[in-house]
Coordinates of C-alpha atoms in Angstrom, one line a residue:
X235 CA 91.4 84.6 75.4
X236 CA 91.7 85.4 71.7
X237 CA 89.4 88.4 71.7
X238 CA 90.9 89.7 74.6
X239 CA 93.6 92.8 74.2
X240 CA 96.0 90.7 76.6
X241 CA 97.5 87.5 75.5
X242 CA 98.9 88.0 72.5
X243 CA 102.4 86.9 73.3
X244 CA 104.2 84.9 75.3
X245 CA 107.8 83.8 76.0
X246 CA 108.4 80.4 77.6
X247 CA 112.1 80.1 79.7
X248 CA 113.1 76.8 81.0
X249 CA 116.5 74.9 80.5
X250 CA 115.3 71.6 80.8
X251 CA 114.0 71.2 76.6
X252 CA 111.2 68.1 77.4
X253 CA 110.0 70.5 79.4
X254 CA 110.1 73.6 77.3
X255 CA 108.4 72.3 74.8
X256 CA 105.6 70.4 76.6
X257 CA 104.9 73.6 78.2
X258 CA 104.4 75.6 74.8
X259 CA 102.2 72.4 73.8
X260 CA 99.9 73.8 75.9
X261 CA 100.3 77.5 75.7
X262 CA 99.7 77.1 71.9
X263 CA 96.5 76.0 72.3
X264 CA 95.0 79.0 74.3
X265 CA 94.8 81.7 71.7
X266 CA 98.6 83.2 71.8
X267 CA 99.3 84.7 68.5
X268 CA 103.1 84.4 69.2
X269 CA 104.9 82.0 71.5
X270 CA 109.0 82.3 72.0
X271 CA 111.3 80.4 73.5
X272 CA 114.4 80.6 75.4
X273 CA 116.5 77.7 76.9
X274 CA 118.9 80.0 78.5
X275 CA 119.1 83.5 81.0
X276 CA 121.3 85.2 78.6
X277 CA 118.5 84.0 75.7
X278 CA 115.5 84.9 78.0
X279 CA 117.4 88.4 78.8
X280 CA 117.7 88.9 75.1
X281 CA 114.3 88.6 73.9
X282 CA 113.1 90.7 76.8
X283 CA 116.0 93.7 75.9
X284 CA 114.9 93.4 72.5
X285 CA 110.8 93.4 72.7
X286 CA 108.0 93.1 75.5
X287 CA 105.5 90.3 75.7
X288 CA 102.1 90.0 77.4
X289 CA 103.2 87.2 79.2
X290 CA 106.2 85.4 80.9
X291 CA 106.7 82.1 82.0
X292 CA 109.7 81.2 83.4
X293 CA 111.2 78.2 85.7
X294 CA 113.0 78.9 89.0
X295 CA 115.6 76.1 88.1
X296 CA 117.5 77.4 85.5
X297 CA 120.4 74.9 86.1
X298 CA 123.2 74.4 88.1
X299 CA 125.3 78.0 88.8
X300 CA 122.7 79.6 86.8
X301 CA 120.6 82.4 88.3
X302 CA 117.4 81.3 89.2
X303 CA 113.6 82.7 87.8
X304 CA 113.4 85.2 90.7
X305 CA 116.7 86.5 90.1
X306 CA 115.9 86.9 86.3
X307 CA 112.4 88.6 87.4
X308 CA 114.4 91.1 89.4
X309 CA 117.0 91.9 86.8
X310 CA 114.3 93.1 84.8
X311 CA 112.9 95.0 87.0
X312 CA 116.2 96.9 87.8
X313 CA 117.1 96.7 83.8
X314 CA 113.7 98.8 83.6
X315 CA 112.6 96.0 80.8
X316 CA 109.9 95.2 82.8
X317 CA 106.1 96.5 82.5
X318 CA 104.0 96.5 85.2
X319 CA 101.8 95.5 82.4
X320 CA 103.8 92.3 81.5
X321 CA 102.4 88.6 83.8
X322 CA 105.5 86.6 85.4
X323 CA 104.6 83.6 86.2
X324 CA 107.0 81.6 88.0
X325 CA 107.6 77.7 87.4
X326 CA 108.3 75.8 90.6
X327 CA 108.4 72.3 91.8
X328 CA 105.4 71.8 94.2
X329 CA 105.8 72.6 97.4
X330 CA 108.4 75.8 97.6
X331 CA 106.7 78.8 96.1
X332 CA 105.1 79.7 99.0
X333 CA 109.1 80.9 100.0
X334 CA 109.8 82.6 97.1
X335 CA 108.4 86.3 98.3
X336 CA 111.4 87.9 96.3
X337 CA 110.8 91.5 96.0
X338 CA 107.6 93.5 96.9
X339 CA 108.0 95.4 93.1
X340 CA 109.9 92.6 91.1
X341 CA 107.8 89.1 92.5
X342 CA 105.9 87.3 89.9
X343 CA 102.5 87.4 89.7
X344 CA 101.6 84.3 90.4
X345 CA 103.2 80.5 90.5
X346 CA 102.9 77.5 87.7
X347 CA 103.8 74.3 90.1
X348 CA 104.6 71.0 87.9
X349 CA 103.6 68.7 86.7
X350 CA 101.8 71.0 84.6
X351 CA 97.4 70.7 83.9
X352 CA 96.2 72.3 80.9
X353 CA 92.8 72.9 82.3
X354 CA 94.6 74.6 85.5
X355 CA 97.0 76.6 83.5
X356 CA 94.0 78.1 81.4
X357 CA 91.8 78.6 83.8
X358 CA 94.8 80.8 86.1
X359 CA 95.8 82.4 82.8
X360 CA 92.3 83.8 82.0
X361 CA 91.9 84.8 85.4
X362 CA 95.3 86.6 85.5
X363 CA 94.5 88.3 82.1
X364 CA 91.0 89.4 83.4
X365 CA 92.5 91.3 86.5
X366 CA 94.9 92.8 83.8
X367 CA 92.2 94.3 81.5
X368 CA 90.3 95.8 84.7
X369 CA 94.0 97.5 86.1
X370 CA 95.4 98.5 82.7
X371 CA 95.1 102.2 83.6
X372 CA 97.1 101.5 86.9
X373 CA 99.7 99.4 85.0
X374 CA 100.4 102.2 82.2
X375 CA 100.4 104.7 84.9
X376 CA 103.1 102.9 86.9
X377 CA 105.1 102.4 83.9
X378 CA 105.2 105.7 83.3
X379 CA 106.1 106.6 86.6
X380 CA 103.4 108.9 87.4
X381 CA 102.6 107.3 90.8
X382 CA 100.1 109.5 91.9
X383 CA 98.0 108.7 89.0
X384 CA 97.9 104.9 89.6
X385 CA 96.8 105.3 93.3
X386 CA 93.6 107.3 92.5
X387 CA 92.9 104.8 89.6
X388 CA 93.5 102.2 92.6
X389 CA 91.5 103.6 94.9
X390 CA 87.8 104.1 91.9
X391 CA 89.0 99.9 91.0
X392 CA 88.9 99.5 94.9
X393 CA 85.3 100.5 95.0
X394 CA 84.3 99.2 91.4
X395 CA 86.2 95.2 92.4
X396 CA 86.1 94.7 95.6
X397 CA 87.2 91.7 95.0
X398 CA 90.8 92.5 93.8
X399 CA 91.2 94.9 96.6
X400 CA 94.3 93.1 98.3
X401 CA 95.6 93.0 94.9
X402 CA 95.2 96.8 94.1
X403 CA 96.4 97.6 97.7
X404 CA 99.9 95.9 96.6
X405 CA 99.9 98.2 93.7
X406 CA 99.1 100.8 96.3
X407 CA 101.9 100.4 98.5
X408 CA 104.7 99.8 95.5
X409 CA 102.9 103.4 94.0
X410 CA 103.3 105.0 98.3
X411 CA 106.9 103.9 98.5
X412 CA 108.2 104.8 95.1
X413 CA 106.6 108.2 96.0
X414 CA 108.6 108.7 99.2
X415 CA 105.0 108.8 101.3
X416 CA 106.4 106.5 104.0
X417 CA 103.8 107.1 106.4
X418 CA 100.9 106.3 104.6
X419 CA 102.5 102.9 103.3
X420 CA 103.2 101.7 106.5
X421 CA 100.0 102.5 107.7
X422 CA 98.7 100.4 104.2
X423 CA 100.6 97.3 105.1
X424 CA 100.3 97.3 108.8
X425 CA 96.5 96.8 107.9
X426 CA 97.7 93.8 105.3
X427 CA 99.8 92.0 107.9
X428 CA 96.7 92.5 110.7
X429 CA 94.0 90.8 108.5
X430 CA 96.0 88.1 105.9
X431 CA 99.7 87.8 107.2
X432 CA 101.2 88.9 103.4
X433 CA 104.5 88.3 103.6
X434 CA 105.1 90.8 100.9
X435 CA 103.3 93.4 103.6
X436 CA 105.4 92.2 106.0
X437 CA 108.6 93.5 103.5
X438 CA 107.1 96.7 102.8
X439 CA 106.2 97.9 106.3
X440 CA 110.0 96.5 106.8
X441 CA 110.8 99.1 104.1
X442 CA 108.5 101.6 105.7
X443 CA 110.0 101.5 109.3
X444 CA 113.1 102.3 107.2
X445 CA 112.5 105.0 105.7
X446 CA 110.8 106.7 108.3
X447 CA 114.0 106.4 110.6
X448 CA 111.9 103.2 112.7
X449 CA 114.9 101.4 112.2
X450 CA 113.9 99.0 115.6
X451 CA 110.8 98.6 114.3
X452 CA 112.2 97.6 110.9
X453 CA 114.2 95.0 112.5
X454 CA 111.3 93.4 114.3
X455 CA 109.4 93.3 110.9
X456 CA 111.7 91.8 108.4
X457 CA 113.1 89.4 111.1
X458 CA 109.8 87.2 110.7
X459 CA 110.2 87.2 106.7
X460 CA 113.9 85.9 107.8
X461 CA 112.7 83.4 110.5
X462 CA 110.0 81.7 108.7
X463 CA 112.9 81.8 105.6
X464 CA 111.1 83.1 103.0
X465 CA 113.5 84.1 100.3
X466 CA 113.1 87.7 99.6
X467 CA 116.0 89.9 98.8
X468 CA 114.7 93.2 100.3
X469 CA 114.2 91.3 103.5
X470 CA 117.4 90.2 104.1
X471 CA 119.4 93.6 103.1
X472 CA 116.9 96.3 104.5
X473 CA 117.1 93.7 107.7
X474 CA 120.8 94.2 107.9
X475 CA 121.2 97.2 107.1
X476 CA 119.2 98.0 110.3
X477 CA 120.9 95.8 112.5
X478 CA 124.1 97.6 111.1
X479 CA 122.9 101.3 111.9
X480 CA 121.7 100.1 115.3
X481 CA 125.2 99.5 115.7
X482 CA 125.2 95.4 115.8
X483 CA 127.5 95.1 112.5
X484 CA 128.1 91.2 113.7
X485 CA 125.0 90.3 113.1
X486 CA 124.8 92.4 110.4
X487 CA 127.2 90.2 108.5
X488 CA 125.7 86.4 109.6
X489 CA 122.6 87.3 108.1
X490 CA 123.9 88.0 105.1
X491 CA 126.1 85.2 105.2
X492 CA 122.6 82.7 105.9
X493 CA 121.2 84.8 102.6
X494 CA 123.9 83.8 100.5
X495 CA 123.7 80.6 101.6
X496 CA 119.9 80.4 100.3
X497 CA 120.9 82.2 97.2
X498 CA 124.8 82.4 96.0
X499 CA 123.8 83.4 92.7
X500 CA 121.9 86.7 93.3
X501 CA 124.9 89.7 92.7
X502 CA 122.6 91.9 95.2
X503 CA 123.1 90.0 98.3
X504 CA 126.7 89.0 97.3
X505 CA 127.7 92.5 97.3
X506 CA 125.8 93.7 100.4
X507 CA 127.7 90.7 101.9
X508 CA 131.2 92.2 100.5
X509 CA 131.0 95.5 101.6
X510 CA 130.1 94.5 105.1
X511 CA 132.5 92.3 105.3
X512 CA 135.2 95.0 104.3
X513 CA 133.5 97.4 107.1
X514 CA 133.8 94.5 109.8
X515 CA 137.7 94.1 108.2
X516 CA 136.5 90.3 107.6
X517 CA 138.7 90.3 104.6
X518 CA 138.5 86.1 103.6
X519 CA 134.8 86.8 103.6
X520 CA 134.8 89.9 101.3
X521 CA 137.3 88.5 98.8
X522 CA 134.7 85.5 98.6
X523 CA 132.0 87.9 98.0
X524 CA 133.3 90.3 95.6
X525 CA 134.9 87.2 93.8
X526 CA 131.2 85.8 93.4
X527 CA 129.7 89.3 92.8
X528 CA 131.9 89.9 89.8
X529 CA 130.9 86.1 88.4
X530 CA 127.4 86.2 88.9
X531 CA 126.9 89.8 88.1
X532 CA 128.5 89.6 84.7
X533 CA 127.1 90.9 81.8
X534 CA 123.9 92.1 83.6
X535 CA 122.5 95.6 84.9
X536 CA 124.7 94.6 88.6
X537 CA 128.1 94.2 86.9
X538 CA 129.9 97.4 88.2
X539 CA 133.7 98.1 88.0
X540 CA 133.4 98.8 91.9
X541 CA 133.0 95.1 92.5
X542 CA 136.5 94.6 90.6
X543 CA 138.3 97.6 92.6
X544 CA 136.7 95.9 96.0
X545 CA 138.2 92.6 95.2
X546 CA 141.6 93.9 94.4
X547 CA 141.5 96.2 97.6
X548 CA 140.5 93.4 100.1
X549 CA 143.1 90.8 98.4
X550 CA 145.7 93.5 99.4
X551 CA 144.4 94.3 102.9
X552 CA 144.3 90.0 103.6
X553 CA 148.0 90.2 102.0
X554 CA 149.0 92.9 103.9
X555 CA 147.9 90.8 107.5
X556 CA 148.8 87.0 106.3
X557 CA 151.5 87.3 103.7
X558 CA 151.2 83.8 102.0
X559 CA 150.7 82.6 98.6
X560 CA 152.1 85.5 97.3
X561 CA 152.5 84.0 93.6
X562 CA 148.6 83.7 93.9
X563 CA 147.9 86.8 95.3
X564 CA 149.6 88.7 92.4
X565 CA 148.0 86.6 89.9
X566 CA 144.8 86.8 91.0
X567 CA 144.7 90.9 91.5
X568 CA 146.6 91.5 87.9
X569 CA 143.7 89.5 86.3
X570 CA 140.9 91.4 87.9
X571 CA 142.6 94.6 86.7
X572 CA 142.7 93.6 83.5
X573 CA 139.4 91.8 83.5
X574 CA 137.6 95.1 84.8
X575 CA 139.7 97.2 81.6
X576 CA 138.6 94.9 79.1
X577 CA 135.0 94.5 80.9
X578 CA 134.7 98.5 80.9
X579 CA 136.9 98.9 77.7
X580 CA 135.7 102.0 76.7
X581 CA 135.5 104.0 79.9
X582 CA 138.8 105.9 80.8
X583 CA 138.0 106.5 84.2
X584 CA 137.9 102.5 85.1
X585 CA 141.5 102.4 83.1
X586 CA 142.6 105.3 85.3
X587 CA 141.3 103.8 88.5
X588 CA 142.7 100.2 87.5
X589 CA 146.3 101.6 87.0
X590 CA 145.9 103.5 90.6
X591 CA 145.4 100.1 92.1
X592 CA 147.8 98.2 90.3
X593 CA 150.2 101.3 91.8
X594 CA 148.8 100.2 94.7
X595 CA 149.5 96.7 95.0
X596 CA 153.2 97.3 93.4
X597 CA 153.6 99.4 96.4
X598 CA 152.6 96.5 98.6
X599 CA 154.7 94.2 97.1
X600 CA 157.5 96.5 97.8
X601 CA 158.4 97.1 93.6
X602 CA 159.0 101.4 94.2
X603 CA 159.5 101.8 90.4
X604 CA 156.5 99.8 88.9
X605 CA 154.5 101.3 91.2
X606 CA 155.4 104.6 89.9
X607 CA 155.4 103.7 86.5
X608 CA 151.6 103.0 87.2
X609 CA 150.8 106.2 88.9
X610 CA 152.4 108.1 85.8
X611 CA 150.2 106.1 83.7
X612 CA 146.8 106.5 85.7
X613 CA 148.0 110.3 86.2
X614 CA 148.4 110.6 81.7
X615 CA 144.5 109.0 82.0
X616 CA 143.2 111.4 84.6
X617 CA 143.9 114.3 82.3
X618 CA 142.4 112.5 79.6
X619 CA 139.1 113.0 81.4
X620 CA 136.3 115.3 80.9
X621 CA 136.4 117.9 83.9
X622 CA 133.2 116.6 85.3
X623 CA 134.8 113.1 85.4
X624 CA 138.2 114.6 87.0
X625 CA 136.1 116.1 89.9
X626 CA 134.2 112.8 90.3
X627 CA 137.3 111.1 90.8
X628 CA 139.8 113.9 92.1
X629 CA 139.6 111.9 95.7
X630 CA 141.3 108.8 94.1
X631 CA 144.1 110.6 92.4
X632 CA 145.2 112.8 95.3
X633 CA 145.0 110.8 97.9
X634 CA 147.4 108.1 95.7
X635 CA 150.0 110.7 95.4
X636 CA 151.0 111.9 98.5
X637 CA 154.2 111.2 99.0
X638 CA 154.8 110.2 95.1
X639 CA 156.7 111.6 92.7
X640 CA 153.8 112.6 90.6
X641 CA 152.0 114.7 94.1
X642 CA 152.9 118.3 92.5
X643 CA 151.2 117.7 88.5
X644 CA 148.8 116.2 90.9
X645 CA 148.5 119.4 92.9
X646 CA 148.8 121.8 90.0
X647 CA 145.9 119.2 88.1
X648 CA 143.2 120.4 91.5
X649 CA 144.2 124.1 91.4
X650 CA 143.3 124.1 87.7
X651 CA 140.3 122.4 88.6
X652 CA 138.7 125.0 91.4
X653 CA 139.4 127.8 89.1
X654 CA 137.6 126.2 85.9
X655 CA 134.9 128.6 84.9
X656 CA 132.7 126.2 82.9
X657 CA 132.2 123.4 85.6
X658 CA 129.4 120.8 85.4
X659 CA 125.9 122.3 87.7
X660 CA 127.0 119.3 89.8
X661 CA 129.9 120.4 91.0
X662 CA 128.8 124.1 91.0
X663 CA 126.5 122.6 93.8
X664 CA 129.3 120.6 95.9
X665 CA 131.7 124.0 95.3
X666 CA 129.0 126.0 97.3
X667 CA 128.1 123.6 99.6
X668 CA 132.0 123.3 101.0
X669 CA 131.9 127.5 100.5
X670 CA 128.4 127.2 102.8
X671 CA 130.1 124.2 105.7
X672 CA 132.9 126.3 105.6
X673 CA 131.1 129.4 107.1
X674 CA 129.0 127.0 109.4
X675 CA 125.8 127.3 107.3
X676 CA 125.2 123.8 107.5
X677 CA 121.2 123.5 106.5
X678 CA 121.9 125.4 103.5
X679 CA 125.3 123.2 103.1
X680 CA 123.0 119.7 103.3
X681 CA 120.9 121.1 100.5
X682 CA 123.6 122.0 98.4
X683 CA 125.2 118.6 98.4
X684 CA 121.5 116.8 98.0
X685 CA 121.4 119.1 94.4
X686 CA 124.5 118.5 94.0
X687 CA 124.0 114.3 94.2
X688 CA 120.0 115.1 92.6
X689 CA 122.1 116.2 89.2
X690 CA 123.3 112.9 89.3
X691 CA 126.9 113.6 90.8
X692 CA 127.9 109.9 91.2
X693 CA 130.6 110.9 93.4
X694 CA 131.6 109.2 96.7
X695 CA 132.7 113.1 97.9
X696 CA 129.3 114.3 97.8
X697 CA 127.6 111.5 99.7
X698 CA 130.5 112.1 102.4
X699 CA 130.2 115.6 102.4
X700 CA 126.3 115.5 102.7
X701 CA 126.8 112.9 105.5
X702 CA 129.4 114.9 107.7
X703 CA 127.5 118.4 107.1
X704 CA 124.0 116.6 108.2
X705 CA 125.6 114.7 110.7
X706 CA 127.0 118.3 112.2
X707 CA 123.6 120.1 112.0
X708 CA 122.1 117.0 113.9
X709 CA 124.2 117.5 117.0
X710 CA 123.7 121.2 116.4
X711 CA 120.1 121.5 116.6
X712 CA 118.2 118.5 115.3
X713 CA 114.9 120.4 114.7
X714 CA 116.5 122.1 112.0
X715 CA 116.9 118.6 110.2
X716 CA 114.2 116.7 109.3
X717 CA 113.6 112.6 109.7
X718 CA 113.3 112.4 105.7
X719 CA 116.8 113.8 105.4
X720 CA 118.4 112.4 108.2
X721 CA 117.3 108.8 106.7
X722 CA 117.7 110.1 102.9
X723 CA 121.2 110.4 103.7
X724 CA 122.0 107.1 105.3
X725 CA 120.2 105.3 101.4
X726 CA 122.6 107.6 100.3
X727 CA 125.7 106.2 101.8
X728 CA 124.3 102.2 101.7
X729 CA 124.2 103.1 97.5
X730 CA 128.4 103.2 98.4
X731 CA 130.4 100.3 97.2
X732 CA 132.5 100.4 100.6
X733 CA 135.0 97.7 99.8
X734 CA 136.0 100.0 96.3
X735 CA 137.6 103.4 98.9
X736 CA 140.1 103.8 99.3
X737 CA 142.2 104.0 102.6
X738 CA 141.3 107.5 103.7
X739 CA 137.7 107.4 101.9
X740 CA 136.8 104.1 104.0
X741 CA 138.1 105.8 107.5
X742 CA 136.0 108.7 106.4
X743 CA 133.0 106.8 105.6
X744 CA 133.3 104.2 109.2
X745 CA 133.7 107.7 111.1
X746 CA 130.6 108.7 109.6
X747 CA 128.6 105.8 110.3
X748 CA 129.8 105.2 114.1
X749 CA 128.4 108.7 114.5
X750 CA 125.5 108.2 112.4
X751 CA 124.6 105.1 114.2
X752 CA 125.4 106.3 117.8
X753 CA 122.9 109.2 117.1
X754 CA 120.6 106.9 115.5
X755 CA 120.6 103.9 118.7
X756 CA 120.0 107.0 121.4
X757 CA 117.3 108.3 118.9
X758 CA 115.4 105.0 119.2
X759 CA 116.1 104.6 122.9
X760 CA 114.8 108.3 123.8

């Protein structure tokens, strides 16, 4: 192992110190020229922020409320820390590994059971770092994101290593999804679920089915991950989102209920659970979710000010139909706002948003005058913003000042708005896309508003607008549309934090989807 190029260095994460160290014991002693060591997440997520190692070896019990070693894996991953290059290895307890699918891209690459064999560990190790060497071309070609690349190095190693062929077709079928060719990766894991029964297969023809607008199909997949209850987030939230565009929102929100169950800690499934609660108007169940979401997504890539605004909105809609424990209600909403300000300290729009609420909640609490002392406030904020920031969150404002005091600044604020001559390309795009709807051109509309959210719009208005404009060219003439952006559009409005709209945004949005999935259950039937 010391003459290899792999190898070199190693962190080691595990709470439990005895066991920490006994580990590195034997680490030490197969060639690594430097071995670290982190006791904690936020000391693992640290070292891994700050350099990259060859290797990874981290428990799955992290301690009580901790996140777990899968949910660490899959931080990285979405942090974008992780190289495909980089070995997780997972430490389990014997006997549960073979549930821990987590996600097709993010799942380590192999398990460490205890109590731990030195002769077994170097013997996997060496192995592992072998099939490295022989797919380091793959690797760097993934971790530059030139997919195409890493599938025809896949498919020479498939022919020159027959025997890592499974292996390489994994790396295939990340590489075929990440690339948006559907087709071919269903095809790719059907064929892996005939012959070996992966479960991982089993998630990305789930993922597949999805894509491609299968959305029955996808169901029957990823129900089997669920019923043999493997632990994989994709399955469970690709799963339900499928039940919930084939109209069965119900079941929708069990499911993720049992997923939470198996994993509290993971911010993913928490706030999938939140904002369909919040659809389904199950407002106990949201608050519980976005209360966890915000805790367990804290300092990490999840932690988004959305969570905070959800919370905040749902404790006001449960207010608003049970008014009780009003002294705790307050409380509780007042310290989110300010948590999310000081969380987000240095972003004016979160301040801006955060005083609109707090308006908001005055309002429901029936104090007229603090209420508008807080729209003044969030109004003073708005104009603070940079013009592409005012567009982004122009929705928010106007629809909180109707009726107010501050509706005509608010009104003379838009008008200077549409006639700025020096808008961001983003909003050029949306500006021509409502010019295009307006005059009934809708396939030129639905490409203006997919620019428009390509130029990295972030805006909630664009997603709706691209959702009602595709929605009206489906019923129009649905050959005009095809199944890639008919399904492109619904990932587009499940990226939505749903619990964060407000009023008129969240009637906008459950219009949308009704239609969407009524469309969508007569597709499948036909």
């Amino acid at each position: 192992m010391t003459n290899s190029r792999f190898g070199k260095s190693v962190l080691i994460v595990d709470y439990k110190l005895d066991e920490l160290s006994g580990l590195r014991n034997i680490v030490s002693g197969l060639g690594f020229e430097k071995i670290e060591a982190a006791s904690s997440v936020n000391m693992a997520m640290s070292y891994l922020r700050e350099e990259s190692f060859d290797l990874v070896l981290i428990a799955y019990d992290l301690g009580k409320t901790e996140k777990n070693g899968l949910q660490v894996i899959q931080e990285v991953y979405a942090e974008k820390l992780r190289l495909f290059q980089t070995l997780f290895l997972l430490i389990v307890d014997a006997g549960p590994s073979s549930l821990l699918v987590g996600s097709l891209e993010s799942a380590p690459n192999a398990y460490i059971s205890r109590p731990y064999e030195r002769a077994k560990i170097q013997n996997l190790l060496e192995k592992l770092l072998r099939v490295k060497k022989a797919v380091v071309r793959v690797d760097e070609s993934m971790d530059s994101g030139d997919w195409n690349r890493a599938l025809e190095y896949c498919t020479r190693l498939i022919d020159i290593y027959p025997g890592l062929k499974v292996y390489l077709e994994r790396l295939q079928g990340i590489c075929l999804l990440e690339s948006e060719r559907y087709r071919d990766a269903e095809v790719l894991f059907a064929g892996l679920v005939t012959s070996r029964k992966q479960v991982w297969a089993q998630v990305g023809q789930g993922m597949a089915y999805y894509f491609m607008g299968y959305h029955s199909k996808a169901v029957d997949v990823l129900q089997q991950v669920v019923d043999q209850q493997h632990i994989s987030v994709e399955a469970y939230t690709w799963l339900a989102r499928s039940l919930q565009v084939l109209g069965n929102l119900s079941q929708s929100v069990l499911l993720m209920r049992k997923a939470v169950m198996l994993q509290p800690s993971v911010p993913q499934l928490q706030s999938e659970m939140g904002n369909m609660a919040a659809y389904a108007e199950d407002w106990v169940l949201a608050v519980d979710a976005f209360r966890a979401v915000i805790k367990y997504s804290r300092y990490s890539v999840f932690q988004n000010p959305d969570h905070y605004f959800a919370l905040v909105r749902c404790l006001i809609a449960r207010y608003q139909i049970k008014k009780e424990n009003l002294a705790e209600f307050e409380l509780e909403a007042i310290r989110a706002m300010e948590d999310v300000i000081r969380d987000f300290v240095s972003d004016i729009s979160v301040q801006f948003r955060a005083h609109l609420v707090i308006a908001e909640l005055r309002e429901v609490l029936g104090n007229t005058v603090l209420a508008q002392a807080e729209l003044k406030q969030a109004l003073g904020l708005f104009e603070q913003l940079p013009v592409d920031e005012q567009w982004r969150w122009l929705d928010w404002i106007v629809d909180a000042s109707e009726g107010k005091v501050i509706a005509e600044p608010v009104k003379t604020l838009k008008s200077q708005l549409l006639h700025n001559e020096h808008p961001e390309p983003w909003v050029v795009l949306m500006k021509s896309g409502l010019q295009q709807y307006q005059k009934g051109e809708l396939e030129t509309a639905c490409e203006s508003f997919r620019q428009a959210d390509f130029a990295q719009a972030e805006s909630v208005a664009v997603v709706l607008n691209l959702a009602q404009a595709t929605l009206e060219l489906k019923a129009k003439d649905s050959s005009e549309l095809s199944m890639r952006h008919w399904v492109d559009c619904l990932v587009r409005l499940n990226r939505l934090n749903y619990g964060a709209f407000s009023l008129k945004q969240q009637k906008r949005y459950k219009t949308l989807m009704q239609r969407y999935s009524a469309i969508q259950i007569q597709t499948d039937t036909g």
